[in-house]
Short mmCIF file of C-alpha atoms in Angstrom, two decimals:
data_model
loop_
_atom_site.label_atom_id
_atom_site.label_comp_id
_atom_site.label_asym_id
_atom_site.label_seq_id
_atom_site.Cartn_x
_atom_site.Cartn_y
_atom_site.Cartn_z
CA UNK A 1 -13.64 16.61 25.79
CA UNK A 2 -10.19 15.81 26.06
CA UNK A 3 -6.85 17.18 25.20
CA UNK A 4 -4.58 15.15 22.73
CA UNK A 5 -0.88 16.06 21.78
CA UNK A 6 0.07 16.45 18.52
CA UNK A 7 3.11 16.66 16.84
CA UNK A 8 4.33 17.25 13.37
CA UNK A 9 7.58 16.88 12.17
CA UNK A 10 8.49 18.42 8.44
CA UNK A 11 12.29 17.52 6.86
CA UNK A 12 13.06 20.52 4.30
CA UNK A 13 15.70 20.34 2.09
CA UNK A 14 17.34 23.63 0.33
CA UNK A 15 19.22 22.98 -2.89
CA UNK A 16 22.37 24.36 -2.80
CA UNK A 17 23.05 27.21 -5.66
CA UNK A 18 26.14 29.93 -5.95
CA UNK A 19 24.76 31.07 -2.96
CA UNK A 20 24.58 29.51 0.19
CA UNK A 21 20.98 29.06 1.40
CA UNK A 22 19.42 27.91 5.10
CA UNK A 23 16.21 28.15 6.85
CA UNK A 24 15.94 30.74 9.70
CA UNK A 25 12.70 30.61 10.58
CA UNK A 26 9.37 28.36 9.84
CA UNK A 27 5.88 28.58 10.74
CA UNK A 28 2.31 26.94 10.50
CA UNK A 29 -1.02 28.32 10.43
CA UNK A 30 -4.59 26.25 9.79
CA UNK A 31 -6.67 26.98 6.71
CA UNK A 32 -6.33 31.44 6.35
CA UNK A 33 -2.53 32.96 5.78
CA UNK A 34 -2.42 35.48 8.41
CA UNK A 35 0.70 36.56 6.06
CA UNK A 36 4.58 35.74 6.52
CA UNK A 37 6.05 35.78 9.70
CA UNK A 38 2.65 36.55 11.64
CA UNK A 39 1.72 32.46 11.89
CA UNK A 40 2.84 30.25 14.78
CA UNK A 41 6.68 29.91 14.88
CA UNK A 42 8.29 26.04 14.44
CA UNK A 43 11.47 25.24 16.30
CA UNK A 44 14.11 23.57 14.66
CA UNK A 45 14.89 19.86 16.55
CA UNK A 46 18.54 20.38 17.99
CA UNK A 47 17.70 24.59 18.78
CA UNK A 48 18.63 26.01 15.76
CA UNK A 49 18.42 26.58 12.16
CA UNK A 50 22.32 25.59 11.25
CA UNK A 51 22.00 23.20 8.15
CA UNK A 52 21.07 22.49 4.85
CA UNK A 53 18.48 19.74 5.75
CA UNK A 54 16.42 20.62 8.74
CA UNK A 55 14.00 18.24 11.05
CA UNK A 56 11.19 20.78 12.05
CA UNK A 57 9.41 20.13 15.50
CA UNK A 58 6.36 21.34 17.17
CA UNK A 59 4.49 19.71 19.96
CA UNK A 60 0.78 20.58 21.08
CA UNK A 61 -0.53 22.18 17.98
CA UNK A 62 -3.40 23.77 18.53
CA UNK A 63 -5.87 22.36 16.50
CA UNK A 64 -8.69 24.13 14.42
CA UNK A 65 -12.77 23.19 15.27
CA UNK A 66 -13.45 19.21 14.00
CA UNK A 67 -13.89 19.55 10.29
CA UNK A 68 -11.92 19.47 6.70
CA UNK A 69 -8.99 22.20 7.46
CA UNK A 70 -5.81 23.20 5.56
CA UNK A 71 -2.41 22.61 7.19
CA UNK A 72 0.23 25.51 6.21
CA UNK A 73 3.74 25.32 6.70
CA UNK A 74 6.85 27.62 5.58
CA UNK A 75 10.29 28.59 6.03
CA UNK A 76 12.07 31.43 5.58
CA UNK A 77 15.73 31.90 4.28
CA UNK A 78 19.08 33.45 4.99
CA UNK A 79 18.47 36.23 2.24
CA UNK A 80 14.60 37.05 4.29
CA UNK A 81 12.65 35.34 1.92
CA UNK A 82 9.62 33.33 2.84
CA UNK A 83 9.06 30.23 0.71
CA UNK A 84 5.38 29.11 -0.98
CA UNK A 85 3.36 27.02 1.37
CA UNK A 86 3.56 23.52 1.60
CA UNK A 87 -0.14 22.33 2.03
CA UNK A 88 -2.01 19.24 3.40
CA UNK A 89 -5.87 18.82 4.17
CA UNK A 90 -6.34 17.15 7.40
CA UNK A 91 -9.58 15.94 8.81
CA UNK A 92 -10.11 16.62 12.34
CA UNK A 93 -12.14 14.87 14.09
CA UNK A 94 -12.48 13.74 17.64
CA UNK A 95 -11.09 10.45 18.91
CA UNK A 96 -12.30 7.48 20.50
CA UNK A 97 -15.63 9.85 20.69
CA UNK A 98 -18.72 8.17 21.09
CA UNK A 99 -19.86 10.63 18.37
CA UNK A 100 -17.44 8.95 15.73
CA UNK A 101 -18.31 5.51 16.70
CA UNK A 102 -21.91 6.37 16.62
CA UNK A 103 -21.67 6.83 12.56
CA UNK A 104 -19.04 3.81 11.58
CA UNK A 105 -21.34 2.28 9.26
CA UNK A 106 -22.41 5.01 6.85
CA UNK A 107 -22.09 3.12 3.70
CA UNK A 108 -21.20 5.61 0.55
CA UNK A 109 -21.14 3.37 -2.88
CA UNK A 110 -20.51 2.96 -6.00
CA UNK A 111 -16.58 4.67 -4.43
CA UNK A 112 -15.18 5.41 -7.24
CA UNK A 113 -18.30 7.79 -8.27
CA UNK A 114 -18.98 8.59 -11.98
CA UNK A 115 -22.61 10.73 -11.50
CA UNK A 116 -24.66 9.38 -8.43
CA UNK A 117 -22.88 8.96 -4.80
CA UNK A 118 -25.65 6.88 -2.49
CA UNK A 119 -25.12 7.48 0.82
CA UNK A 120 -26.69 5.19 3.61
CA UNK A 121 -27.19 5.29 7.64
CA UNK A 122 -29.03 3.35 10.59
CA UNK A 123 -29.92 7.32 11.78
CA UNK A 124 -31.34 9.92 9.62
CA UNK A 125 -28.63 11.64 7.42
CA UNK A 126 -29.21 15.63 8.32
CA UNK A 127 -26.51 17.07 5.83
CA UNK A 128 -23.57 15.82 3.40
CA UNK A 129 -20.99 18.34 2.87
CA UNK A 130 -18.55 17.91 -0.29
CA UNK A 131 -15.10 19.44 -0.09
CA UNK A 132 -12.08 19.77 -2.69
CA UNK A 133 -8.67 18.34 -1.95
CA UNK A 134 -7.37 21.91 -0.70
CA UNK A 135 -10.96 21.46 1.61
CA UNK A 136 -12.70 24.08 0.23
CA UNK A 137 -16.98 23.34 0.68
CA UNK A 138 -18.14 23.26 -2.90
CA UNK A 139 -21.36 21.63 -2.28
CA UNK A 140 -23.92 21.02 0.94
CA UNK A 141 -27.42 19.63 0.98
CA UNK A 142 -29.38 19.42 3.98
CA UNK A 143 -31.24 16.13 4.18
CA UNK A 144 -33.85 14.42 6.52
CA UNK A 145 -33.42 10.48 5.51
CA UNK A 146 -31.30 7.64 5.97
CA UNK A 147 -30.53 7.09 2.63
CA UNK A 148 -29.88 9.72 -0.20
CA UNK A 149 -28.45 10.18 -3.54
CA UNK A 150 -25.81 12.89 -4.10
CA UNK A 151 -25.43 14.08 -7.45
CA UNK A 152 -21.31 14.59 -8.58
CA UNK A 153 -21.75 14.54 -12.24
CA UNK A 154 -20.70 18.04 -12.41
CA UNK A 155 -17.40 17.34 -10.48
CA UNK A 156 -14.11 17.13 -12.31
CA UNK A 157 -12.31 13.52 -12.20
CA UNK A 158 -10.41 13.57 -8.51
CA UNK A 159 -10.72 13.41 -4.81
CA UNK A 160 -13.16 14.57 -3.05
CA UNK A 161 -13.96 14.62 0.82
CA UNK A 162 -18.04 13.91 1.66
CA UNK A 163 -18.87 15.41 5.37
CA UNK A 164 -22.11 13.44 6.49
CA UNK A 165 -23.51 14.80 9.21
CA UNK A 166 -26.66 13.32 11.13
CA UNK A 167 -28.07 14.08 14.87
CA UNK A 168 -26.11 11.80 16.72
CA UNK A 169 -22.50 13.06 15.14
CA UNK A 170 -20.40 13.53 11.95
CA UNK A 171 -18.21 11.24 9.60
CA UNK A 172 -15.80 12.07 6.69
CA UNK A 173 -15.02 9.87 3.92
CA UNK A 174 -13.18 10.05 1.16
CA UNK A 175 -14.94 9.47 -2.59
CA UNK A 176 -12.72 9.58 -6.19
CA UNK A 177 -14.91 10.75 -8.73
CA UNK A 178 -13.84 9.30 -12.13
#
């Protein structure tokens, strides 16, 4: 497996109230919160948290296993208070790997979908997992077929991620539920 260098930059603005607030610390974590102050530290680009507008920089981010994950970042102010975690769902996939190319012909229709999502692939589909926008798996079914129907009628309107698995690889698709 090849190693890649990943960079994340986050721009955070602190609203100035009657007391002067500033960022003194920042950290990130994947999926499960280890607790404020216990995650991986992130540095200010200039090496110092010294202004109301900061650019955060972290290279060489350790990625979680392949699949959908929730990336979280939070900051601490000069009063010692940790802010809320800013979250983003990230699909971790192999880059330029043969598994990704093997499943390039996954067909999902209709999209947007109302009740039934049809999936087809040249190889047999072995599993289909459905994730919400937070990266939580909400449904998973095992298959052994080139064409399947996946019932999404019970889902609320919104954006979902469908992970299609075959013996040759994995492909994650974004699907809109009407």
